[in-house]
Structures are given as structure tokens and as C-alpha cells.
C-alpha positions as semicolon CSV with decimal commas, in nm:
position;residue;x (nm);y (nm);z (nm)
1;X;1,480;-2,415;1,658
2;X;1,251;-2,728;1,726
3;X;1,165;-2,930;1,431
4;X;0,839;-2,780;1,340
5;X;0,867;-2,434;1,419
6;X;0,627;-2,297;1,721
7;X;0,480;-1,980;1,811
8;X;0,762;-1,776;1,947
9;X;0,958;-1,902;1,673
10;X;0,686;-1,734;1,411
11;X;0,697;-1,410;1,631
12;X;1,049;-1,373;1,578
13;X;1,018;-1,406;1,169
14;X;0,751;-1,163;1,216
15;X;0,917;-0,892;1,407
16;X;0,992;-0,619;1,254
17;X;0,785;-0,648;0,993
18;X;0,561;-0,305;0,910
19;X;0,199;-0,343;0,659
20;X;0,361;0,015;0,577
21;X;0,698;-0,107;0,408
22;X;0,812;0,307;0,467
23;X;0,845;0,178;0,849
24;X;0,912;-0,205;0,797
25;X;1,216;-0,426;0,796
26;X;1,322;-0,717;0,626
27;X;1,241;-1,078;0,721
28;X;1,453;-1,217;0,965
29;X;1,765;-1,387;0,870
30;X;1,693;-1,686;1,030
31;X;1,393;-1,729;0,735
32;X;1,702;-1,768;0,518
33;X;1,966;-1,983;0,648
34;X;1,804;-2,262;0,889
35;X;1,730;-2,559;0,774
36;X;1,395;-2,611;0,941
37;X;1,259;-2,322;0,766
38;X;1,331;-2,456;0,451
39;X;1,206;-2,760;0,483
40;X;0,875;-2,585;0,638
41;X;0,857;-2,386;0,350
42;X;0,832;-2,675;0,153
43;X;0,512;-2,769;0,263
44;X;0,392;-2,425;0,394
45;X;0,445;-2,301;0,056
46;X;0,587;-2,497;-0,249
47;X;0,295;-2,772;-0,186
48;X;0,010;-2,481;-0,200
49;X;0,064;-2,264;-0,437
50;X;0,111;-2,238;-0,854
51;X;0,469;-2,316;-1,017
52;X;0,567;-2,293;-1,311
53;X;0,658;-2,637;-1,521
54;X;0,677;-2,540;-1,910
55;X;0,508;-2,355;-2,215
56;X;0,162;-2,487;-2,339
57;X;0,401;-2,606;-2,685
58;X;0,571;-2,905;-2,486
59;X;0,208;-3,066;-2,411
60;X;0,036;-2,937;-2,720
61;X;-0,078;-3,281;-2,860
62;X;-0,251;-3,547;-2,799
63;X;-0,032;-3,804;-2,624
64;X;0,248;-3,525;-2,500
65;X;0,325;-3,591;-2,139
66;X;0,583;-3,488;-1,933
67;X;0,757;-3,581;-1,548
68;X;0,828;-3,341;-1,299
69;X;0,895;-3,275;-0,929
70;X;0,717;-3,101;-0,765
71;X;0,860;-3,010;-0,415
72;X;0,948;-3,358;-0,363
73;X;0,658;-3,520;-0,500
74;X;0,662;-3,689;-0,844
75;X;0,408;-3,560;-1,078
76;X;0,342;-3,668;-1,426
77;X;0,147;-3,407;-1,677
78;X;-0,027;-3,534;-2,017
79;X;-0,272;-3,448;-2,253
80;X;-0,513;-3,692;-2,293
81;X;-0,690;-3,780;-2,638
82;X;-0,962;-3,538;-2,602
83;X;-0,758;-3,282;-2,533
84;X;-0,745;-3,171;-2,198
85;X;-0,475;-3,110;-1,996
86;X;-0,425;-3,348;-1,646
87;X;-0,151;-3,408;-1,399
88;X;-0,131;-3,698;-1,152
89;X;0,069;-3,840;-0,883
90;X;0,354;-3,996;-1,097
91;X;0,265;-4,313;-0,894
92;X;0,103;-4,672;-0,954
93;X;-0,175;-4,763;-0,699
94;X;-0,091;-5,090;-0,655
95;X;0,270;-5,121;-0,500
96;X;0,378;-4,736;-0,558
97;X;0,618;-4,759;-0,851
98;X;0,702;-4,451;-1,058
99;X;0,494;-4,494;-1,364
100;X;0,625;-4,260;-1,680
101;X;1,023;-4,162;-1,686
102;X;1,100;-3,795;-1,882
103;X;0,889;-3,671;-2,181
104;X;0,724;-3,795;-2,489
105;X;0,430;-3,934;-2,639
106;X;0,219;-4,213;-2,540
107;X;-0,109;-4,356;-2,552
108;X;-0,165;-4,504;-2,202
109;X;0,023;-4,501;-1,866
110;X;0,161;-4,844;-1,771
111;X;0,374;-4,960;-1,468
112;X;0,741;-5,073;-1,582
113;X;0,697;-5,312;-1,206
114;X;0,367;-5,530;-1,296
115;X;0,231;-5,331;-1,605
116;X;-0,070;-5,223;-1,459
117;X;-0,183;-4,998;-1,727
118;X;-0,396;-4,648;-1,718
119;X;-0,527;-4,452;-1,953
120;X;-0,463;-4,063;-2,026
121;X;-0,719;-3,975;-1,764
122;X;-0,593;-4,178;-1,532
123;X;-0,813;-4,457;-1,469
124;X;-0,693;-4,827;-1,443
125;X;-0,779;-5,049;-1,760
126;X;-0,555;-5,352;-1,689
127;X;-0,467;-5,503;-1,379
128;X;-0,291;-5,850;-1,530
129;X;-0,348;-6,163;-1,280
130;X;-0,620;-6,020;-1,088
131;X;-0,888;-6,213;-1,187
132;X;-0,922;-6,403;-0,886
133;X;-0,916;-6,133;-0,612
134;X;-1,199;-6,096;-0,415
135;X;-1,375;-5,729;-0,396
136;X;-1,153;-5,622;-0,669
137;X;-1,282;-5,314;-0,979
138;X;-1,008;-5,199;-1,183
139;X;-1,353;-4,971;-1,288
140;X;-1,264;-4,804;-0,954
141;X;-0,891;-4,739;-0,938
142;X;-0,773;-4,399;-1,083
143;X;-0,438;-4,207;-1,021
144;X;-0,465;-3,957;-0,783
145;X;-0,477;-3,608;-0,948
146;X;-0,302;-3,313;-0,941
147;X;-0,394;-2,924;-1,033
148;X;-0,333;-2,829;-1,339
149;X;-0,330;-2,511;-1,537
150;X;-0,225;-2,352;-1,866
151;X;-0,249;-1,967;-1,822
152;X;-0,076;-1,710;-2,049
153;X;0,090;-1,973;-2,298
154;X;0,230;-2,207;-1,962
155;X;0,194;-2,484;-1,785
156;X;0,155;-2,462;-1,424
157;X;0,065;-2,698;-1,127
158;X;-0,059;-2,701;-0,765
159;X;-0,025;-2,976;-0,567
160;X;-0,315;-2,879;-0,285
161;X;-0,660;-3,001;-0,431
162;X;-0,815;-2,723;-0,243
163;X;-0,659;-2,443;-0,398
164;X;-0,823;-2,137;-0,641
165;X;-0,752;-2,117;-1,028
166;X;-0,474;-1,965;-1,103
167;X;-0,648;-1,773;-1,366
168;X;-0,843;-1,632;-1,023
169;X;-0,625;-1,566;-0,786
170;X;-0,367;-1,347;-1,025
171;X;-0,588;-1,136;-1,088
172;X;-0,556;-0,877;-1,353
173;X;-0,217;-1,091;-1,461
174;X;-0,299;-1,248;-1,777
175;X;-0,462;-0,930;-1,890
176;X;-0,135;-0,748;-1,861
177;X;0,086;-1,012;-1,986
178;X;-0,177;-1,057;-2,312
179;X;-0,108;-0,677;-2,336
180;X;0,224;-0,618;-2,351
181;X;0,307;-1,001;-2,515
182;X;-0,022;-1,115;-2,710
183;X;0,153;-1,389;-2,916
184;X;0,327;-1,575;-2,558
185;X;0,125;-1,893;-2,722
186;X;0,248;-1,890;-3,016
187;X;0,622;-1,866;-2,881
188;X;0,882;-2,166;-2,911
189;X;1,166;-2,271;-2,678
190;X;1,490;-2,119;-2,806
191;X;1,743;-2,191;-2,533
192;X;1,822;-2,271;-2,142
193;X;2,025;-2,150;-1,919
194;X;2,078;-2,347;-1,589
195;X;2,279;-2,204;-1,255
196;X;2,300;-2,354;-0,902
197;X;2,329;-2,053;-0,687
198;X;2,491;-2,041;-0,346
199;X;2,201;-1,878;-0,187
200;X;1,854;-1,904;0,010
201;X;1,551;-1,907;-0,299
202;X;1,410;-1,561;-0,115
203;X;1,742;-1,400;-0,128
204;X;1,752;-1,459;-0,493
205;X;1,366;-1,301;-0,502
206;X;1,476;-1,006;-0,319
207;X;1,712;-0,956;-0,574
208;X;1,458;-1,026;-0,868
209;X;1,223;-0,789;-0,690
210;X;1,402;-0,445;-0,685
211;X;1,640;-0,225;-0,906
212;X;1,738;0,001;-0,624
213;X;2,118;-0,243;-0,716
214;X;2,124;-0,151;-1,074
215;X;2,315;0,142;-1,080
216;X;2,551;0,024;-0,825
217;X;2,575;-0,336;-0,985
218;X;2,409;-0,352;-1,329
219;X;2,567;-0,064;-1,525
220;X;2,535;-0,268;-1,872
221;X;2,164;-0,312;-1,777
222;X;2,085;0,060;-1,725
223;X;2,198;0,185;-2,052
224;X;1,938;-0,076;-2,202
225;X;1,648;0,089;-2,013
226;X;1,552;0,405;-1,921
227;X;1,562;0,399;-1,532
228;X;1,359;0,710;-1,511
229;X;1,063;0,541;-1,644
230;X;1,090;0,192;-1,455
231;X;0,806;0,158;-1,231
232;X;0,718;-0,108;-1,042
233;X;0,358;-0,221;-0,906
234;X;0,258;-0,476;-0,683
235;X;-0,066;-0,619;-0,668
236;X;-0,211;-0,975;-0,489
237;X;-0,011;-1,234;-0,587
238;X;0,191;-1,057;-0,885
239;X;0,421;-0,779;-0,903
240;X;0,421;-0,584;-1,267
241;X;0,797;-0,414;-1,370
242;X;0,799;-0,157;-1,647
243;X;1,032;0,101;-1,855
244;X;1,025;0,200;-2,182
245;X;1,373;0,087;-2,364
246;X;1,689;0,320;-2,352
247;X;1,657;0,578;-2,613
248;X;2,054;0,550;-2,705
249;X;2,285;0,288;-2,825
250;X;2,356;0,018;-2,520
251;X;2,635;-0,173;-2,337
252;X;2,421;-0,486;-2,284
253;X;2,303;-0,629;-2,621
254;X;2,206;-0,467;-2,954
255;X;1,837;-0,340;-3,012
256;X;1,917;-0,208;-3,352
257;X;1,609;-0,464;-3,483
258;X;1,397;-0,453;-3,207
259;X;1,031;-0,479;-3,296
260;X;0,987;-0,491;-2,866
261;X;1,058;-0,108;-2,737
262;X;0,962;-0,193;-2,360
263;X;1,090;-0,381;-2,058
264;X;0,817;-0,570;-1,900
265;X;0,826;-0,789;-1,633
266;X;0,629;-0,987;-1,432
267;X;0,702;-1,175;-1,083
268;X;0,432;-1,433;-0,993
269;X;0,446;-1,560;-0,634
270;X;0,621;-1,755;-0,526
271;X;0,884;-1,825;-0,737
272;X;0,774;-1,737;-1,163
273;X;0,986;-1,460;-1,313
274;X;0,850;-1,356;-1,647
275;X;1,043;-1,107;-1,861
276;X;1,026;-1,002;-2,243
277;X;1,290;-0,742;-2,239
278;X;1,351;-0,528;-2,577
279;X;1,436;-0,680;-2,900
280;X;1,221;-0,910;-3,132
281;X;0,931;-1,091;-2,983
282;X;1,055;-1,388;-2,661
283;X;0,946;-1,452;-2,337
284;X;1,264;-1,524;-2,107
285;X;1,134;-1,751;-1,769
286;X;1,344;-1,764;-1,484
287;X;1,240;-2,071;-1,276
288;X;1,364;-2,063;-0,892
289;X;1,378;-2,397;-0,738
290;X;1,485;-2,413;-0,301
291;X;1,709;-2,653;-0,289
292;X;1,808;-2,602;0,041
293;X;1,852;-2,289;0,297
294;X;2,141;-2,225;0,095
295;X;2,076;-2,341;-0,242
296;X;1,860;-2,249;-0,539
297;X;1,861;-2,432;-0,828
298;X;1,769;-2,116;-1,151
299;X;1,713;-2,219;-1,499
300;X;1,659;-1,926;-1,773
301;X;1,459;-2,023;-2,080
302;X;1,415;-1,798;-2,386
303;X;1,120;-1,853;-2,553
304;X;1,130;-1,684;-2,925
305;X;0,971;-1,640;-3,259
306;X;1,150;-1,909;-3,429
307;X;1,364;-2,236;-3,239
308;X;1,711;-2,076;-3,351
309;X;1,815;-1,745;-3,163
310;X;1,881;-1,495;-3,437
311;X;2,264;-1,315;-3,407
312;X;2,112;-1,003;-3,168
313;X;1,934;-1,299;-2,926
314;X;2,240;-1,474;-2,945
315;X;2,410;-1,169;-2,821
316;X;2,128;-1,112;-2,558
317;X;2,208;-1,454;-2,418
318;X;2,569;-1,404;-2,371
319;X;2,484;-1,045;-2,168
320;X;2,199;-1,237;-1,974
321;X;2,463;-1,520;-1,879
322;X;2,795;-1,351;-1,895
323;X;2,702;-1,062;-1,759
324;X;2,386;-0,993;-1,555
325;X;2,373;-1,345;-1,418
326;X;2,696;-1,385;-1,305
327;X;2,679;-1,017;-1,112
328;X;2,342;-1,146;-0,964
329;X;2,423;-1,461;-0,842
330;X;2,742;-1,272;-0,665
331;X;2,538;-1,043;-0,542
332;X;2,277;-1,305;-0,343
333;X;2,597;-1,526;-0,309
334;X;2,730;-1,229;-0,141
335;X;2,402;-1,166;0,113
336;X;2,358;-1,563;0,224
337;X;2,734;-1,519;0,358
338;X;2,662;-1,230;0,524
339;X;2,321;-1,397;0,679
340;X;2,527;-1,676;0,837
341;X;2,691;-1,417;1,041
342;X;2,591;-1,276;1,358
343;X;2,673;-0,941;1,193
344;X;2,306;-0,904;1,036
345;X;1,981;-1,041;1,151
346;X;1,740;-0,794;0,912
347;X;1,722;-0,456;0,783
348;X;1,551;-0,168;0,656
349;X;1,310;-0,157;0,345
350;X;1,381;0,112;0,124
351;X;1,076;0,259;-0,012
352;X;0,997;0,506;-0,276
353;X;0,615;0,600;-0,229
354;X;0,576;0,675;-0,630
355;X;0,715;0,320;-0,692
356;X;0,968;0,368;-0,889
357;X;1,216;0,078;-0,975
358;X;1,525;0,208;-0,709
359;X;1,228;0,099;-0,430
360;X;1,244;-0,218;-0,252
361;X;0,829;-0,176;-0,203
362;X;0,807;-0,533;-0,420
363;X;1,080;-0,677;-0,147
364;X;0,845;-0,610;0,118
365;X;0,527;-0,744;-0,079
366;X;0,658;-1,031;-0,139
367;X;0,773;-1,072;0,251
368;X;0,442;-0,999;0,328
369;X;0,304;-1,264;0,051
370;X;0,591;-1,546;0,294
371;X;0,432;-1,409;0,641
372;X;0,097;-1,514;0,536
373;X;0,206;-1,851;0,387
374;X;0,402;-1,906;0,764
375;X;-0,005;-1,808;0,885
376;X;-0,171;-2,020;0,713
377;X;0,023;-2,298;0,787
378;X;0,070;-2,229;1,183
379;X;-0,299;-2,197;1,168
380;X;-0,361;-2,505;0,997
């Protein structure tokens, strides 16, 4: 494939590939294991759209700011003194040194090269030596600025300037997830898992997106909820995944205490997993980061009532990690192998018109959701 890829290469993605997901196939292999498509998903997709970076607690104050990349660009968040939330090009204006290094507090922004100094909203306040340059005002330098968002108790940026509010474009989201997890705010971080996963970032979607596996491959997980009720709905840029808890005693982790009797999940294109499964009150965020066509970096964070996991979220952590991780990451581990051979180029959506969880209709959406990224960016 040429560098950038060109029209027949887009009709080849796209073939196949049925509105109706009852008559569609997968994407193409190809989508998942060449390296130019990664890197043109990079732009096509990781540089337009909403990701995920924290929850609203890490830049709560005054003075918090955090660093970040973003797709390959360095992006520094803060909150400035009156409050408000900004992100910028992590970047000094006058000879491109990175300006803040990991998280903490600070008053102003200032260049570890020549200590050109900013303030929290990003405009220049000290340009030492410059006295005698001619058509020179600090008054108009400013960091270049980047999205920013918090929405349902996160943080989330967007590096095109051109792009809707999040809050917009999700649609009914924060509605649901204010529903079925009112106090998300008011959460704290508890613990992380991290995993670098042998596998293309949409394989490990696909995967994410249906439940059509878990009786085959998540045993554990099906006695925790009841897999007649799991239902899953897609809408815009979301999809919503629902059951009610299992109504008997479970392999997975104990529920005795739980004050949370549902599974609810959310997937928020292209790459937020949100999940509050039953038990006391958390928020678990799986974070995909491409890393390559055959590498995704996957951190799991469990957000909680209090900072220390309590004995039955200490167990939940060991079945999330021990368990259900480690079969899902064979599992897509398992598929990028078989996408590098010439055995299997795509295949057949399974669908389930009343949308129950065994349906791959949220594989499909979100295919369709990666075919109109490729569109927009051919087009443009």
C-alpha cells in the first residue's frame, strides 16, 4: 500500500461492509495489521476526536496541571486561578522546548531552556533579554490551545480546534451515565492496572464491543451477570451495555455487600470504555492507546468511594486482572495472529435484531463509526 492510502485502497477497507450489519462483514484485515493504516489512523482519527486523559479530581484545584500525549503531540492540561480548565500545546513559542514535565501544582508555566514564563492561561509574561528586539509584544504571544473538556466526572481532550463539544456530540451519554452512576464526581482513584497487548487497538474494541465470547471464554464473568438480561444499544458516538447482576452466588468476585445491583457499561468512540460493574459504588476506565498495527497499550483504573480498595474490590481486581484480562488479551492476541495470515481477510457480523449482548451489532457500529473517520479524512 502507498504511503498515504488512495482510493482503491479505501474501496477495499470498505468492501464488504453492509449499513444493515444482518448482511455486513467485518472490516478488512488489512485495517488491522499494516502499518500505513495505523499511522493514518493517527491523524484520521486519534487527532479529531475526544480521549480520555483522567477524572475531574487530578485537576480539581487551582494550580493542578498535568502532561500528556496525545497521539504524538505533547499536551499540557491545568487549571488556571480562576478556575477553568485549559490545555495547550506542551510547547514554548520561542525555540519549541517542552515546557511542564509530569503533574503537580504550579503557578505559572516557564521554559526550563530560556525561562520564558506563561501564565495559567497561557499567555507570555516574561521574555528575559528581549528588550532590545525590534517589533517584539510578549502582550501578543500565547501557547497554542488545545480542546478541553470535563464531562461526566473526566477529563477529556481534542486536539482539532474545529471539533463539537463533547457534551454535544454524545448525545444522550452523560444523561445515562448520571443515571445509573450519579456520584462519578465525587469518585477517587483507587488503583491501575496497565497491559501492553499484542494486538491492533480495533481488535481489542471488537472484543470490548460484544459478549457473543462470554460463554465460550468468560465463564467466571457469566455467573456475575445475568446474560438473559444484557442488552446492548448503540447510538451516535456511544454504545450503552446493560444486565441486571446474577441473582446467585458467583465465580468472579463476591457481591455479598454490593450497594450496585447492575452491570452498566458504556463505550465512547473511539477508544473510552466506561464500566461500574456490581459491588459498592467505582467507575473502572479502560483506556486503549494504538501503539502500533500490532500493539495497544490498556491501562484499567478503578475509581472508588474511598482511595483504599475495600477486601471485596480487592478481590474484584484480582478477577479483572487474573482472570478476565488475561483471557481477553489471549483472545485479541489470538485474532491479530490469525490477521497476519492469508487464512482470513474479514468475516461475518453476527447480529441479533433484539440486541441482546451474544450480538456483534456494537462490532459493526463501531466499524461503521472507523469507515466514516477513513471519509472524512480521504475527503479532506
Amino acid at each position: 500500500m502507498n504511503t498515504h492510502p488512495d482510493s482503491r485502497d479505501f474501496a477495499r477497507i470498505r468492501a464488504g461492509y453492509d449499513e444493515n450489519p444482518a448482511k455486513s462483514y467485518s472490516l478488512n484485515a488489512e485495517a488491522y495489521t499494516e502499518t500505513e493504516w495505523a499511522d493514518f489512523e493517527r491523524k484520521a482519527i486519534f487527532r479529531r476526536n475526544w480521549l480520555w486523559v483522567c477524572h475531574v479530581e487530578k485537576l480539581r484545584e487551582p494550580g493542578s496541571y498535568l502532561t500528556i500525549d496525545v497521539a504524538g503531540q505533547p499536551v499540557c492540561i491545568v487549571r488556571d486561578q480562576t478556575g477553568e480548565l485549559r490545555a495547550f500545546y506542551n510547547v514554548c513559542k520561542h525555540r519549541a522546548h517542552e515546557l511542564l514535565k509530569g503533574e503537580g501544582q504550579t503557578t505559572r508555566i516557564m521554559c526550563p531552556y530560556h525561562a520564558w514564563t506563561y501564565d495559567l492561561t497561557g499567555q507570555l509574561r516574561r521574555a528575559p533579554e528581549t528588550e532590545n528586539l525590534v517589533d517584539f509584544d510578549i502582550s501578543e504571544i500565547c501557547l497554542d490551545q488545545v480542546q478541553v473538556e470535563a464531562f461526566c466526572g473526566f477529563i477529556y481532550v481534542n486536539l482539532d480546534p474545529h471539533a463539537e463539544a463533547l457534551a454535544i456530540l454524545s448525545g444522550d451519554l452523560a444523561k445515562e451515565i448520571l443515571h445509573w452512576a450519579p456520584d462519578v464526581a465525587d469518585l477517587t482513584f483507587g488503583h491501575r492496572l496497565t497491559y501492553d497487548i499484542k494486538a491492533n487497538w480495533k481488535n481489542v474494541v471488537d472484543n470490548f464491543l460484544e459478549c457473543y465470547h462470554c460463554p465460550v471464554a468468560h465463564k467466571d464473568f457469566c455467573t456475575l451477570v445475568d446474560m438473559d438480561t444484557y442488552k446492548v444499544t448503540t447510538h451516535g458516538i456511544y454504545s450503552s451495555h446493560m444486565a441486571d447482576a446474577g441473582q446467585s452466588s458467583n465465580t468472579a468476585y463476591s457481591v455479598a455487600n454490593a450497594t450496585v445491583k447492575t452491570h452498566a457499561v458504556w463505550w465512547l468512540w473511539p477508544t473510552t470504555c466506561l464500566m461500574r460493574f456490581p459491588g459498592r459504588s467505582s467507575m473502572i476506565v479502560m483506556n486503549i492507546v494504538p501503539a502500533g498495527p500490532d500493539r495497544t497499550l490498556e491501562t484499567y483504573d478503578f475509581y472508588l468511594e474511598t482511595p483504599e480498595p475495600n477486601a471485596d474490590e480487592l478481590d474484584a481486581i484480582r478477577y479483572v486482572d487474573d482472570v478476565l484480562q488475561a483471557e481477553d488479551i489471549g483472545l485479541v492476541e489470538s485474532v491479530q495472529r490469525g490477521m497476519n495470515t492469508p487464512a482470513f481477510s474479514q468475516g461475518r457480523i453476527v447480529h441479533d435484531p433484539g440486541g441482546s449482548g451474544k450480538s456483534e451489532h456494537a462490532v459493526h457500529h463501531f466499524h461503521g463509526l472507523v469507515l466514516d473517520a477513513y471519509a472524512r479524512a480521504e475527503a479532506g
